[in-house]
């Protein structure tokens, strides 16, 4: 699909939040996405979520290390962090989230992930 | 920046390990007042903190006025005195008592925030920190908890009361990343600077004040031997 042209000044400024889910049990991307989206909708509603431009990136998900990246608008980083704090259960198993890195480019986030800091 | 969580009920070893993973500098492990009998064994168990590289503080929780009176009597032998709020009389008494370090979840099970402007003024005067409990917010009554927390923040900003953010974790999985707590604090009306202080400098100050209370020269609020 052809992408629409946008003026550079109107381009959204994204932030990428790299986080690790600390849990004893394995889980798939779909489980995380379902839990994350339902929390988003329940806390901010459809209108709020539409303004946040938030998306959990499937191609950055690491099932072994339980690492995931969420992309959002630069103004809604704290809202995304609040949502991650509310994530306490995945498929019936207790879990908690550890925020590793907040970056302005996906490249830096991936570099951080590879270095394993 | 060093982050602290001064209200954790979880099992000592597992909580300490997970808190170290979440990059906390220290956590306060709070026990019920009935555990005051096992004070020495509890102090022994807290030595695991050195292995994990974080400071563990021992605290007790008063759930009613009788327990508060008992815990005040032995204030010098432990680090933190937390009052589990909920009733108006207990909330007001906690705010008026200088031995108390933290008034936890003042609006628990209530429709209102549990503290009014008078209580807030007393809390500011006696340096009692008012806690915003993350467990309340992530629980089933989220709407009410968020509304109450917002009210507490507004009152604390007006009267200059110390605000403290804590997880209130009952097991290790309920411990929260400090940045997630920061995010939620900003959602309930705190400034970024205030939210950072509520997780770092306010807990540090509470521990400092508590150490003062534990020193042999301290007799009671306002009375000190030179």
Tab-separated table of C-alpha atoms in Angstrom:
chain	number	residue	atom	x	y	z
A	1	UNK	CA	0.000	0.000	0.000
A	2	UNK	CA	1.304	3.442	-0.946
A	3	UNK	CA	2.009	5.643	2.091
A	4	UNK	CA	0.564	9.132	2.223
A	5	UNK	CA	3.030	12.000	2.167
A	6	UNK	CA	3.332	14.018	5.382
A	7	UNK	CA	5.155	17.282	5.932
A	8	UNK	CA	8.193	16.742	8.193
A	9	UNK	CA	6.796	19.168	10.775
A	10	UNK	CA	3.550	17.181	11.000
A	11	UNK	CA	5.288	13.828	11.381
A	12	UNK	CA	4.505	12.293	14.800
A	13	UNK	CA	7.337	12.123	17.313
A	14	UNK	CA	7.392	8.594	18.587
A	15	UNK	CA	8.921	7.115	21.720
A	16	UNK	CA	9.829	3.450	22.050
A	17	UNK	CA	9.545	1.811	25.481
A	18	UNK	CA	11.508	-1.410	25.874
A	19	UNK	CA	10.283	-3.546	28.750
A	20	UNK	CA	10.672	-7.021	30.163
A	21	UNK	CA	7.833	-9.049	31.631
A	22	UNK	CA	9.011	-10.819	34.773
A	23	UNK	CA	7.034	-14.023	35.092
A	24	UNK	CA	7.695	-17.666	35.905
A	25	UNK	CA	5.630	-18.898	32.961
A	26	UNK	CA	6.110	-18.467	29.201
A	27	UNK	CA	3.572	-16.515	27.154
A	28	UNK	CA	2.979	-15.547	23.551
A	29	UNK	CA	2.766	-12.109	21.934
A	30	UNK	CA	-1.022	-12.425	21.507
A	31	UNK	CA	-1.471	-12.874	25.271
A	32	UNK	CA	0.531	-9.745	26.023
A	33	UNK	CA	-1.223	-7.736	23.322
A	34	UNK	CA	-4.689	-8.769	24.532
A	35	UNK	CA	-3.908	-7.850	28.157
A	36	UNK	CA	-2.221	-4.578	27.181
A	37	UNK	CA	-5.038	-3.451	24.873
A	38	UNK	CA	-7.785	-4.265	27.347
A	39	UNK	CA	-5.984	-2.267	30.072
A	40	UNK	CA	-5.487	0.631	27.664
A	41	UNK	CA	-9.161	0.752	26.770
A	42	UNK	CA	-10.377	0.384	30.334
A	43	UNK	CA	-8.150	3.188	31.662
A	44	UNK	CA	-8.135	5.736	28.833
A	45	UNK	CA	-11.107	4.809	26.647
A	46	UNK	CA	-11.222	4.745	22.847
A	47	UNK	CA	-10.799	8.505	22.445
A	48	UNK	CA	-7.774	8.632	24.739
A	49	UNK	CA	-6.109	5.652	23.069
A	50	UNK	CA	-6.618	7.148	19.617
A	51	UNK	CA	-4.641	10.225	20.689
A	52	UNK	CA	-1.800	8.156	22.115
A	53	UNK	CA	-0.838	6.446	18.788
A	54	UNK	CA	0.132	3.422	20.826
A	55	UNK	CA	1.184	0.077	19.338
A	56	UNK	CA	2.879	-3.011	20.683
A	57	UNK	CA	5.486	-4.002	18.060
A	58	UNK	CA	5.263	-7.680	17.136
A	59	UNK	CA	8.582	-7.807	15.234
A	60	UNK	CA	10.476	-6.607	18.326
A	61	UNK	CA	8.976	-9.208	20.686
A	62	UNK	CA	11.481	-11.674	22.148
A	63	UNK	CA	9.644	-14.694	23.545
A	64	UNK	CA	12.726	-16.230	25.182
A	65	UNK	CA	13.866	-13.144	27.072
A	66	UNK	CA	10.254	-11.888	27.469
A	67	UNK	CA	11.200	-8.510	26.014
A	68	UNK	CA	8.741	-6.295	24.147
A	69	UNK	CA	8.666	-2.795	22.679
A	70	UNK	CA	5.715	-0.434	22.716
A	71	UNK	CA	5.604	2.582	20.414
A	72	UNK	CA	3.676	5.700	21.435
A	73	UNK	CA	3.419	9.437	20.910
A	74	UNK	CA	6.069	11.462	22.786
A	75	UNK	CA	3.365	13.119	24.927
A	76	UNK	CA	1.899	9.844	26.145
A	77	UNK	CA	4.992	8.052	27.493
A	78	UNK	CA	3.827	8.402	31.099
A	79	UNK	CA	0.378	7.044	30.192
A	80	UNK	CA	2.006	3.964	28.652
A	81	UNK	CA	4.190	3.532	31.741
A	82	UNK	CA	1.054	3.705	33.909
A	83	UNK	CA	-0.537	0.963	31.805
A	84	UNK	CA	2.546	-1.230	32.124
A	85	UNK	CA	2.302	-0.806	35.882
A	86	UNK	CA	-1.237	-2.156	35.867
A	87	UNK	CA	-0.190	-5.328	34.052
A	88	UNK	CA	-0.135	-7.909	36.841
A	89	UNK	CA	-1.513	-11.050	35.207
A	90	UNK	CA	-0.935	-12.843	31.904
A	91	UNK	CA	-3.063	-15.879	31.064
A	92	UNK	CA	-3.864	-16.381	34.749
A	93	UNK	CA	-0.236	-16.211	35.920
A	94	UNK	CA	1.143	-13.401	38.069
A	95	UNK	CA	3.713	-11.146	36.460
A	96	UNK	CA	5.301	-7.734	36.774
A	97	UNK	CA	6.960	-5.387	34.298
A	98	UNK	CA	10.476	-3.958	34.334
A	99	UNK	CA	11.071	-0.905	32.139
A	100	UNK	CA	14.513	-1.115	30.525
A	101	UNK	CA	14.788	1.772	28.096
A	102	UNK	CA	12.820	4.697	26.696
A	103	UNK	CA	14.208	5.902	23.395
A	104	UNK	CA	13.320	8.148	20.484
A	105	UNK	CA	14.435	5.709	17.796
A	106	UNK	CA	13.791	2.037	17.305
A	107	UNK	CA	17.421	1.559	16.312
A	108	UNK	CA	18.677	2.620	19.741
A	109	UNK	CA	16.117	0.385	21.438
A	110	UNK	CA	17.280	-2.591	19.377
A	111	UNK	CA	20.923	-1.791	20.117
A	112	UNK	CA	20.121	-1.752	23.824
A	113	UNK	CA	18.334	-5.102	23.451
A	114	UNK	CA	21.282	-6.676	21.631
A	115	UNK	CA	23.826	-5.389	24.168
A	116	UNK	CA	21.653	-6.930	26.892
A	117	UNK	CA	22.295	-4.161	29.416
B	1	UNK	CA	18.251	8.473	41.229
B	2	UNK	CA	17.565	6.059	44.096
B	3	UNK	CA	14.026	4.712	44.401
B	4	UNK	CA	12.357	3.301	47.511
B	5	UNK	CA	9.142	1.411	48.194
B	6	UNK	CA	8.309	1.704	51.888
B	7	UNK	CA	5.140	-0.415	52.001
B	8	UNK	CA	5.629	-4.078	51.142
B	9	UNK	CA	3.937	-6.980	52.934
B	10	UNK	CA	5.516	-9.746	50.865
B	11	UNK	CA	7.775	-12.576	51.965
B	12	UNK	CA	11.233	-11.149	52.783
B	13	UNK	CA	13.610	-13.167	50.554
B	14	UNK	CA	11.578	-13.207	47.341
B	15	UNK	CA	10.567	-9.547	47.687
B	16	UNK	CA	14.180	-8.494	48.244
B	17	UNK	CA	15.360	-10.390	45.143
B	18	UNK	CA	12.676	-8.957	42.872
B	19	UNK	CA	13.124	-5.434	44.279
B	20	UNK	CA	16.843	-5.644	43.489
B	21	UNK	CA	15.939	-6.701	39.929
B	22	UNK	CA	13.609	-3.688	39.639
B	23	UNK	CA	16.544	-1.444	40.671
B	24	UNK	CA	15.137	-0.280	44.007
B	25	UNK	CA	17.643	1.114	46.501
B	26	UNK	CA	15.550	0.027	49.458
B	27	UNK	CA	12.204	-1.392	50.509
B	28	UNK	CA	10.244	-1.229	53.738
B	29	UNK	CA	8.855	-4.580	54.859
B	30	UNK	CA	5.765	-4.001	56.944
B	31	UNK	CA	4.446	-6.588	59.408
B	32	UNK	CA	1.258	-6.627	61.486
B	33	UNK	CA	1.493	-5.334	65.068
B	34	UNK	CA	1.078	-8.887	66.413
B	35	UNK	CA	4.527	-9.760	64.968
B	36	UNK	CA	6.172	-7.321	67.395
B	37	UNK	CA	6.846	-10.357	69.647
B	38	UNK	CA	9.226	-11.774	67.013
B	39	UNK	CA	11.188	-8.551	66.593
B	40	UNK	CA	14.648	-10.143	66.876
B	41	UNK	CA	13.954	-12.937	64.393
B	42	UNK	CA	12.511	-10.393	61.924
B	43	UNK	CA	15.667	-8.274	62.217
B	44	UNK	CA	17.726	-11.399	61.488
B	45	UNK	CA	15.679	-12.149	58.362
B	46	UNK	CA	16.237	-8.643	57.027
B	47	UNK	CA	19.996	-9.268	56.786
B	48	UNK	CA	19.371	-10.855	53.376
B	49	UNK	CA	19.129	-7.293	52.018
B	50	UNK	CA	22.925	-6.957	52.085
B	51	UNK	CA	23.257	-10.014	49.804
B	52	UNK	CA	20.852	-8.448	47.290
B	53	UNK	CA	22.507	-5.025	47.562
B	54	UNK	CA	19.545	-3.072	48.894
B	55	UNK	CA	18.485	-1.563	52.219
B	56	UNK	CA	15.632	-3.325	53.988
B	57	UNK	CA	13.657	-1.415	56.597
B	58	UNK	CA	11.562	-3.095	59.256
B	59	UNK	CA	8.150	-1.611	59.898
B	60	UNK	CA	4.921	-2.396	61.699
B	61	UNK	CA	1.374	-1.591	60.756
B	62	UNK	CA	-1.274	-0.350	63.195
B	63	UNK	CA	-4.802	-1.228	62.145
B	64	UNK	CA	-6.606	0.363	65.115
B	65	UNK	CA	-6.034	2.788	67.974
B	66	UNK	CA	-5.003	0.039	70.439
B	67	UNK	CA	-2.295	-1.216	68.089
B	68	UNK	CA	-1.138	2.346	67.488
B	69	UNK	CA	-0.730	2.916	71.233
B	70	UNK	CA	1.237	-0.323	71.568
B	71	UNK	CA	3.513	0.429	68.616
B	72	UNK	CA	4.176	3.983	69.839
B	73	UNK	CA	5.493	2.517	73.076
B	74	UNK	CA	8.165	0.470	71.257
B	75	UNK	CA	8.892	3.059	68.535
B	76	UNK	CA	12.658	3.023	69.092
B	77	UNK	CA	13.083	-0.661	68.241
B	78	UNK	CA	12.037	-0.621	64.559
B	79	UNK	CA	12.370	1.606	61.467
B	80	UNK	CA	8.865	2.464	60.260
B	81	UNK	CA	5.481	2.949	61.866
B	82	UNK	CA	2.721	2.722	59.272
B	83	UNK	CA	-0.944	3.278	60.069
B	84	UNK	CA	-3.416	1.411	57.868
B	85	UNK	CA	-6.000	4.117	57.305
B	86	UNK	CA	-9.642	3.736	56.484
B	87	UNK	CA	-11.558	5.108	59.462
B	88	UNK	CA	-11.761	8.857	59.955
B	89	UNK	CA	-10.826	8.705	63.660
B	90	UNK	CA	-7.721	6.592	62.993
B	91	UNK	CA	-6.661	8.759	60.046
B	92	UNK	CA	-6.937	11.923	62.146
B	93	UNK	CA	-5.101	10.328	65.098
B	94	UNK	CA	-2.299	9.130	62.782
B	95	UNK	CA	-1.877	12.629	61.334
B	96	UNK	CA	-1.631	14.076	64.855
B	97	UNK	CA	0.962	11.556	66.072
B	98	UNK	CA	4.595	12.472	65.421
B	99	UNK	CA	5.795	8.887	65.971
B	100	UNK	CA	3.875	7.796	62.861
B	101	UNK	CA	5.884	7.818	59.652
B	102	UNK	CA	3.279	6.943	57.031
B	103	UNK	CA	-0.502	7.024	56.845
B	104	UNK	CA	-1.238	4.300	54.307
B	105	UNK	CA	-4.328	4.213	52.065
B	106	UNK	CA	-6.471	6.720	54.042
B	107	UNK	CA	-9.408	6.226	51.686
B	108	UNK	CA	-9.518	2.430	51.771
B	109	UNK	CA	-13.096	1.162	51.632
B	110	UNK	CA	-14.465	4.706	51.673
B	111	UNK	CA	-16.244	6.917	49.174
B	112	UNK	CA	-14.211	9.985	50.229
B	113	UNK	CA	-10.407	10.316	50.398
B	114	UNK	CA	-10.456	9.777	54.195
B	115	UNK	CA	-8.430	12.908	54.964
B	116	UNK	CA	-9.693	16.456	55.017
B	117	UNK	CA	-7.853	19.762	55.097
B	118	UNK	CA	-7.546	19.635	58.916
B	119	UNK	CA	-5.920	16.192	58.846
B	120	UNK	CA	-3.620	17.315	56.037
B	121	UNK	CA	-2.511	20.340	58.050
B	122	UNK	CA	-1.767	18.119	61.051
B	123	UNK	CA	0.149	15.689	58.831
B	124	UNK	CA	2.288	18.501	57.435
B	125	UNK	CA	2.929	19.794	60.953
B	126	UNK	CA	3.933	16.378	62.356
B	127	UNK	CA	5.793	15.265	59.201
B	128	UNK	CA	3.534	12.289	58.605
B	129	UNK	CA	3.648	11.186	54.955
B	130	UNK	CA	0.385	10.355	53.213
B	131	UNK	CA	0.684	7.310	51.010
B	132	UNK	CA	-0.769	6.755	47.569
B	133	UNK	CA	-1.108	3.016	47.350
B	134	UNK	CA	-0.661	1.398	43.943
B	135	UNK	CA	-2.430	-1.769	45.071
B	136	UNK	CA	-5.608	0.243	45.626
B	137	UNK	CA	-5.334	1.746	42.141
B	138	UNK	CA	-4.738	-1.577	40.412
B	139	UNK	CA	-7.530	-3.249	42.408
B	140	UNK	CA	-11.192	-3.728	41.465
B	141	UNK	CA	-12.337	-0.273	42.674
B	142	UNK	CA	-9.952	1.601	40.374
B	143	UNK	CA	-12.338	4.434	39.599
B	144	UNK	CA	-12.923	5.283	43.240
B	145	UNK	CA	-9.243	4.827	44.128
B	146	UNK	CA	-8.137	7.173	41.337
B	147	UNK	CA	-10.674	9.811	42.382
B	148	UNK	CA	-9.574	9.600	46.033
B	149	UNK	CA	-5.879	9.722	45.085
B	150	UNK	CA	-6.507	12.827	42.988
B	151	UNK	CA	-8.176	14.523	45.986
B	152	UNK	CA	-5.289	13.564	48.285
B	153	UNK	CA	-2.750	14.982	45.805
B	154	UNK	CA	-4.685	18.246	45.557
B	155	UNK	CA	-4.861	18.633	49.359
B	156	UNK	CA	-1.200	17.691	49.831
B	157	UNK	CA	-0.122	20.263	47.237
B	158	UNK	CA	-2.095	22.924	49.076
B	159	UNK	CA	-0.816	22.167	52.583
B	160	UNK	CA	2.708	20.985	51.739
B	161	UNK	CA	2.204	17.485	53.152
B	162	UNK	CA	4.710	14.772	52.276
B	163	UNK	CA	3.352	12.411	49.626
B	164	UNK	CA	4.678	8.899	49.282
B	165	UNK	CA	4.148	6.444	46.433
B	166	UNK	CA	4.283	2.769	47.266
B	167	UNK	CA	3.141	-0.532	45.841
B	168	UNK	CA	1.500	-2.016	48.960
B	169	UNK	CA	2.553	-5.395	47.536
B	170	UNK	CA	1.270	-8.510	49.306
B	171	UNK	CA	3.447	-10.843	47.239
B	172	UNK	CA	6.581	-10.247	45.205
B	173	UNK	CA	4.672	-10.053	41.885
B	174	UNK	CA	2.767	-7.006	43.100
B	175	UNK	CA	5.984	-4.985	43.311
B	176	UNK	CA	5.983	-2.351	40.576
B	177	UNK	CA	8.719	-0.802	38.510
B	178	UNK	CA	9.443	2.736	39.814
B	179	UNK	CA	8.896	4.229	36.344
B	180	UNK	CA	5.451	2.627	36.127
B	181	UNK	CA	4.540	4.175	39.481
B	182	UNK	CA	5.873	7.490	38.234
B	183	UNK	CA	3.626	7.220	35.179
B	184	UNK	CA	0.553	6.544	37.296
B	185	UNK	CA	1.384	9.387	39.704
B	186	UNK	CA	1.447	11.803	36.775
B	187	UNK	CA	-1.964	10.507	35.641
B	188	UNK	CA	-3.458	11.402	39.040
B	189	UNK	CA	-2.314	15.010	38.908
B	190	UNK	CA	1.223	15.089	40.256
B	191	UNK	CA	3.983	17.040	38.535
B	192	UNK	CA	6.934	14.998	37.238
B	193	UNK	CA	9.209	16.557	39.872
B	194	UNK	CA	6.730	15.807	42.683
B	195	UNK	CA	6.278	12.217	41.514
B	196	UNK	CA	10.036	11.642	41.453
B	197	UNK	CA	10.324	13.120	44.946
B	198	UNK	CA	7.510	10.873	46.206
B	199	UNK	CA	9.556	7.850	45.126
B	200	UNK	CA	13.039	8.980	46.100
B	201	UNK	CA	13.651	11.996	48.321
B	202	UNK	CA	10.480	11.691	50.462
B	203	UNK	CA	11.188	8.049	51.442
B	204	UNK	CA	14.819	8.992	52.138
B	205	UNK	CA	13.605	11.782	54.410
B	206	UNK	CA	11.159	9.446	56.186
B	207	UNK	CA	13.977	6.999	56.908
B	208	UNK	CA	16.199	9.851	58.099
B	209	UNK	CA	13.471	11.128	60.463
B	210	UNK	CA	12.874	7.581	61.643
B	211	UNK	CA	16.586	7.141	62.469
B	212	UNK	CA	16.368	10.335	64.510
B	213	UNK	CA	13.431	8.848	66.433
B	214	UNK	CA	15.459	5.692	67.079
B	215	UNK	CA	18.467	7.551	68.499
B	216	UNK	CA	18.997	7.373	72.310
B	217	UNK	CA	18.842	11.170	72.624
B	218	UNK	CA	15.241	11.235	71.346
B	219	UNK	CA	12.702	10.985	74.168
B	220	UNK	CA	9.427	11.990	72.546
B	221	UNK	CA	8.304	14.507	69.929
B	222	UNK	CA	9.817	17.855	70.893
B	223	UNK	CA	11.934	16.415	73.739
B	224	UNK	CA	15.589	15.537	73.183
B	225	UNK	CA	18.548	14.960	75.543
B	226	UNK	CA	21.709	16.857	74.618
